[in-house]
PDB file of C-alpha atoms in Angstrom:
ATOM      1  CA  MET A   1     -17.211  -5.057   7.768  1.00 37.00           C
ATOM      2  CA  SER A   2     -16.567  -6.219   4.212  1.00 39.00           C
ATOM      3  CA  THR A   3     -13.608  -5.368   2.005  1.00 40.00           C
ATOM      4  CA  THR A   4     -14.303  -4.081  -1.491  1.00 42.00           C
ATOM      5  CA  ILE A   5     -11.681  -4.825  -4.197  1.00 42.00           C
ATOM      6  CA  LEU A   6     -11.183  -1.756  -6.383  1.00 43.00           C
ATOM      7  CA  SER A   7      -9.446  -1.258  -9.708  1.00 48.00           C
ATOM      8  CA  THR A   8      -9.314   2.519  -9.351  1.00 58.00           C
ATOM      9  CA  GLU A   9      -6.326   4.643  -8.406  1.00 84.00           C
ATOM     10  CA  THR A  10      -8.413   6.602  -5.855  1.00 88.00           C
ATOM     11  CA  VAL A  11      -9.935   5.019  -2.764  1.00 91.00           C
ATOM     12  CA  GLY A  12     -12.728   6.809  -0.895  1.00 92.00           C
ATOM     13  CA  LEU A  13     -13.227   6.024   2.784  1.00 93.00           C
ATOM     14  CA  SER A  14     -15.339   7.153   5.693  1.00 91.00           C
ATOM     15  CA  SER A  15     -15.154   5.956   9.300  1.00 90.00           C
ATOM     16  CA  GLY A  16     -15.301   2.148   9.525  1.00 90.00           C
ATOM     17  CA  ASP A  17     -14.717   1.591   5.795  1.00 92.00           C
ATOM     18  CA  GLU A  18     -12.191  -0.772   4.292  1.00 91.00           C
ATOM     19  CA  ALA A  19     -11.223  -1.095   0.625  1.00 91.00           C
ATOM     20  CA  ALA A  20      -8.550  -3.051  -1.239  1.00 87.00           C
ATOM     21  CA  VAL A  21      -6.558  -2.417  -4.414  1.00 87.00           C
ATOM     22  CA  GLN A  22      -4.739  -5.205  -6.246  1.00 83.00           C
ATOM     23  CA  VAL A  23      -1.305  -4.634  -7.776  1.00 81.00           C
ATOM     24  CA  ARG A  24      -0.047  -7.204 -10.302  1.00 74.00           C
ATOM     25  CA  LEU A  25       3.694  -7.711 -10.622  1.00 71.00           C
ATOM     26  CA  CYS A  26       3.411 -10.366 -13.359  1.00 65.00           C
ATOM     27  CA  GLY A  27       6.130 -10.826 -15.917  1.00 66.00           C
ATOM     28  CA  VAL A  28       8.594  -8.482 -14.242  1.00 71.00           C
ATOM     29  CA  ALA A  29      11.897  -8.891 -16.089  1.00 77.00           C
ATOM     30  CA  PRO A  30      15.247  -8.920 -14.287  1.00 82.00           C
ATOM     31  CA  GLY A  31      16.331  -5.330 -13.676  1.00 84.00           C
ATOM     32  CA  GLU A  32      12.840  -3.972 -14.341  1.00 84.00           C
ATOM     33  CA  ARG A  33      11.274  -1.274 -12.172  1.00 85.00           C
ATOM     34  CA  GLY A  34       7.689  -0.160 -11.801  1.00 85.00           C
ATOM     35  CA  SER A  35       5.410   1.903  -9.629  1.00 86.00           C
ATOM     36  CA  ARG A  36       1.782   2.596  -8.901  1.00 87.00           C
ATOM     37  CA  ALA A  37       0.200   5.466  -7.034  1.00 90.00           C
ATOM     38  CA  VAL A  38      -2.990   5.122  -5.010  1.00 92.00           C
ATOM     39  CA  THR A  39      -4.682   8.162  -3.474  1.00 93.00           C
ATOM     40  CA  VAL A  40      -6.736   7.577  -0.321  1.00 94.00           C
ATOM     41  CA  ARG A  41      -9.442  10.174   0.321  1.00 94.00           C
ATOM     42  CA  TYR A  42     -11.159  10.285   3.710  1.00 95.00           C
ATOM     43  CA  CYS A  43     -14.373  12.226   4.210  1.00 94.00           C
ATOM     44  CA  GLY A  44     -16.379  11.794   7.372  1.00 92.00           C
ATOM     45  CA  ASP A  45     -17.896  13.453  10.419  1.00 91.00           C
ATOM     46  CA  ARG A  46     -15.593  11.618  12.828  1.00 93.00           C
ATOM     47  CA  ASP A  47     -11.790  11.647  13.179  1.00 94.00           C
ATOM     48  CA  ALA A  48     -10.214   8.387  12.035  1.00 94.00           C
ATOM     49  CA  VAL A  49      -6.851   6.647  11.759  1.00 93.00           C
ATOM     50  CA  VAL A  50      -6.254   5.512   8.182  1.00 92.00           C
ATOM     51  CA  ALA A  51      -3.717   2.736   7.522  1.00 88.00           C
ATOM     52  CA  MET A  52      -2.573   0.536   4.650  1.00 88.00           C
ATOM     53  CA  ARG A  53      -1.847  -3.189   5.015  1.00 84.00           C
ATOM     54  CA  VAL A  54      -0.066  -5.190   2.298  1.00 83.00           C
ATOM     55  CA  ARG A  55      -0.649  -8.867   1.544  1.00 78.00           C
ATOM     56  CA  ARG A  56       1.267 -10.944  -0.998  1.00 73.00           C
ATOM     57  CA  GLU A  57      -0.601 -13.416  -3.196  1.00 67.00           C
ATOM     58  CA  ASP A  58       0.983 -16.505  -4.789  1.00 60.00           C
ATOM     59  CA  ALA A  59       4.667 -15.522  -4.559  1.00 55.00           C
ATOM     60  CA  PRO A  60       7.090 -18.173  -3.331  1.00 56.00           C
ATOM     61  CA  ALA A  61       9.618 -17.040  -0.738  1.00 57.00           C
ATOM     62  CA  PRO A  62      12.698 -16.947  -3.069  1.00 65.00           C
ATOM     63  CA  CYS A  63      10.819 -14.699  -5.514  1.00 71.00           C
ATOM     64  CA  ALA A  64       9.595 -12.424  -2.730  1.00 75.00           C
ATOM     65  CA  GLU A  65      13.151 -12.027  -1.419  1.00 80.00           C
ATOM     66  CA  ARG A  66      14.384 -10.730  -4.797  1.00 82.00           C
ATOM     67  CA  ILE A  67      11.663  -8.135  -5.410  1.00 84.00           C
ATOM     68  CA  ARG A  68      12.552  -4.870  -3.641  1.00 87.00           C
ATOM     69  CA  VAL A  69       9.657  -2.657  -2.556  1.00 88.00           C
ATOM     70  CA  GLY A  70       9.470   0.977  -1.483  1.00 92.00           C
ATOM     71  CA  ILE A  71       6.283   2.584  -0.180  1.00 91.00           C
ATOM     72  CA  TYR A  72       6.186   6.387  -0.015  1.00 93.00           C
ATOM     73  CA  GLU A  73       3.479   8.600   1.417  1.00 92.00           C
ATOM     74  CA  SER A  74       2.751  12.203   0.472  1.00 92.00           C
ATOM     75  CA  SER A  75       0.028  14.829   0.702  1.00 89.00           C
ATOM     76  CA  ARG A  76      -0.454  18.456  -0.264  1.00 87.00           C
ATOM     77  CA  ARG A  77       1.238  19.475   2.969  1.00 84.00           C
ATOM     78  CA  GLN A  78       4.172  17.042   2.927  1.00 83.00           C
ATOM     79  CA  LEU A  79       6.774  15.830   0.489  1.00 88.00           C
ATOM     80  CA  PRO A  80       6.978  12.073  -0.176  1.00 88.00           C
ATOM     81  CA  TYR A  81       8.709  10.102   2.557  1.00 90.00           C
ATOM     82  CA  PRO A  82       9.307   6.366   2.901  1.00 92.00           C
ATOM     83  CA  VAL A  83       7.035   4.340   5.162  1.00 90.00           C
ATOM     84  CA  PHE A  84       8.672   1.062   4.059  1.00 89.00           C
ATOM     85  CA  THR A  85      11.742  -0.062   2.113  1.00 91.00           C
ATOM     86  CA  GLY A  86      12.904  -3.662   1.846  1.00 89.00           C
ATOM     87  CA  SER A  87      12.061  -6.940   0.164  1.00 85.00           C
ATOM     88  CA  LEU A  88       8.556  -8.001  -0.777  1.00 83.00           C
ATOM     89  CA  ALA A  89       8.953 -10.864   1.714  1.00 81.00           C
ATOM     90  CA  ASP A  90       9.684  -8.379   4.531  1.00 83.00           C
ATOM     91  CA  CYS A  91       6.836  -6.086   3.491  1.00 82.00           C
ATOM     92  CA  THR A  92       4.261  -8.867   3.535  1.00 77.00           C
ATOM     93  CA  SER A  93       5.621 -11.023   6.338  1.00 72.00           C
ATOM     94  CA  PRO A  94       2.944 -12.530   8.610  1.00 68.00           C
ATOM     95  CA  GLU A  95       5.117 -11.436  11.534  1.00 64.00           C
ATOM     96  CA  ARG A  96       4.559  -7.736  10.685  1.00 61.00           C
ATOM     97  CA  PRO A  97       2.332  -5.970  13.183  1.00 53.00           C
ATOM     98  CA  GLU A  98      -1.281  -5.407  12.113  1.00 56.00           C
ATOM     99  CA  ARG A  99      -0.866  -1.651  12.536  1.00 54.00           C
ATOM    100  CA  GLY A 100      -0.090  -1.270   8.850  1.00 71.00           C
ATOM    101  CA  PHE A 101       1.981   1.289   6.981  1.00 76.00           C
ATOM    102  CA  GLY A 102       1.679   5.017   6.745  1.00 80.00           C
ATOM    103  CA  ASN A 103      -0.881   5.522   9.485  1.00 86.00           C
ATOM    104  CA  TRP A 104      -2.355   9.022   9.418  1.00 88.00           C
ATOM    105  CA  THR A 105      -5.117  10.774  11.306  1.00 90.00           C
ATOM    106  CA  ALA A 106      -7.919  12.130   9.147  1.00 91.00           C
ATOM    107  CA  GLN A 107     -10.016  14.972  10.492  1.00 91.00           C
ATOM    108  CA  GLY A 108     -13.724  14.312  10.771  1.00 91.00           C
ATOM    109  CA  ASP A 109     -14.752  17.796   9.658  1.00 93.00           C
ATOM    110  CA  GLY A 110     -16.713  16.646   6.589  1.00 90.00           C
ATOM    111  CA  ASP A 111     -14.045  17.918   4.184  1.00 93.00           C
ATOM    112  CA  PRO A 112     -12.043  15.481   2.052  1.00 93.00           C
ATOM    113  CA  HIS A 113      -8.500  14.725   3.285  1.00 93.00           C
ATOM    114  CA  GLU A 114      -6.074  12.885   0.979  1.00 93.00           C
ATOM    115  CA  VAL A 115      -2.818  10.982   1.173  1.00 93.00           C
ATOM    116  CA  THR A 116      -1.109   9.401  -1.836  1.00 92.00           C
ATOM    117  CA  TYR A 117       0.864   6.172  -1.497  1.00 91.00           C
ATOM    118  CA  GLN A 118       3.487   5.488  -4.190  1.00 91.00           C
ATOM    119  CA  ILE A 119       4.358   1.785  -4.359  1.00 89.00           C
ATOM    120  CA  CYS A 120       7.628   1.143  -6.229  1.00 89.00           C
ATOM    121  CA  TRP A 121       9.225  -2.203  -7.038  1.00 85.00           C
ATOM    122  CA  HIS A 122      12.412  -3.483  -8.590  1.00 86.00           C
ATOM    123  CA  LEU A 123      13.462  -7.004  -9.540  1.00 83.00           C
ATOM    124  CA  SER A 124      17.195  -7.621  -9.151  1.00 80.00           C
ATOM    125  CA  GLU A 125      19.321  -8.082 -12.287  1.00 83.00           C
ATOM    126  CA  ASP A 126      20.298 -11.645 -11.342  1.00 80.00           C
ATOM    127  CA  ALA A 127      16.743 -12.896 -10.676  1.00 76.00           C
ATOM    128  CA  PRO A 128      15.049 -15.489 -12.900  1.00 72.00           C
ATOM    129  CA  ALA A 129      12.706 -13.988 -15.493  1.00 64.00           C
ATOM    130  CA  ASP A 130       9.697 -15.894 -14.166  1.00 58.00           C
ATOM    131  CA  ASP A 131       9.445 -14.031 -10.857  1.00 55.00           C
ATOM    132  CA  GLU A 132       6.002 -12.569 -10.263  1.00 61.00           C
ATOM    133  CA  ALA A 133       3.671 -11.695  -7.437  1.00 68.00           C
ATOM    134  CA  ASP A 134       0.346 -10.059  -6.809  1.00 73.00           C
ATOM    135  CA  LEU A 135      -0.139  -7.611  -3.956  1.00 77.00           C
ATOM    136  CA  THR A 136      -3.342  -6.627  -2.240  1.00 80.00           C
ATOM    137  CA  LEU A 137      -3.221  -3.203  -0.597  1.00 83.00           C
ATOM    138  CA  THR A 138      -5.966  -2.812   1.988  1.00 86.00           C
ATOM    139  CA  PHE A 139      -6.858   0.651   3.266  1.00 88.00           C
ATOM    140  CA  ALA A 140      -8.955   0.975   6.418  1.00 89.00           C
ATOM    141  CA  ALA A 141     -10.350   3.933   8.363  1.00 90.00           C
ATOM    142  CA  ARG A 142     -10.923   3.295  12.067  1.00 90.00           C
ATOM    143  CA  GLY A 143     -12.889   5.921  13.976  1.00 89.00           C
ATOM    144  CA  ILE A 144     -11.275   7.580  16.978  1.00 88.00           C
ATOM    145  CA  GLY A 145     -13.202   8.052  20.169  1.00 71.00           C
TER     146      GLY A 145
END
């Protein structure tokens, strides 16, 4: 299975697919906030568990401790709710289980099923202005049964 890097805000998956979206947090000024929404659409003939994993690129530990991250999941049937809140270092720690964030079961009825992930970040007021990091969000659909 290969991972495709996408620049789009919508990721399409079927059973066994994996796709990645890169989020750049370059030049974030102290006190600055930002967010990005990514919609994951599953369409397949087999039920699947869809999950998001987050990997940090090129951010030293002190920087990653100062950037606060919130990940919220929503769909047409549910209001946004947090699946992670904490520092970027905690979010991307190698000790985190591989199960990912915001796991949801997509029905394999051939119809599209969507979940939107809102990724929000904030750099603390007392952080140096040169803090930056890149995130790779990987979405994977694993067939059930």
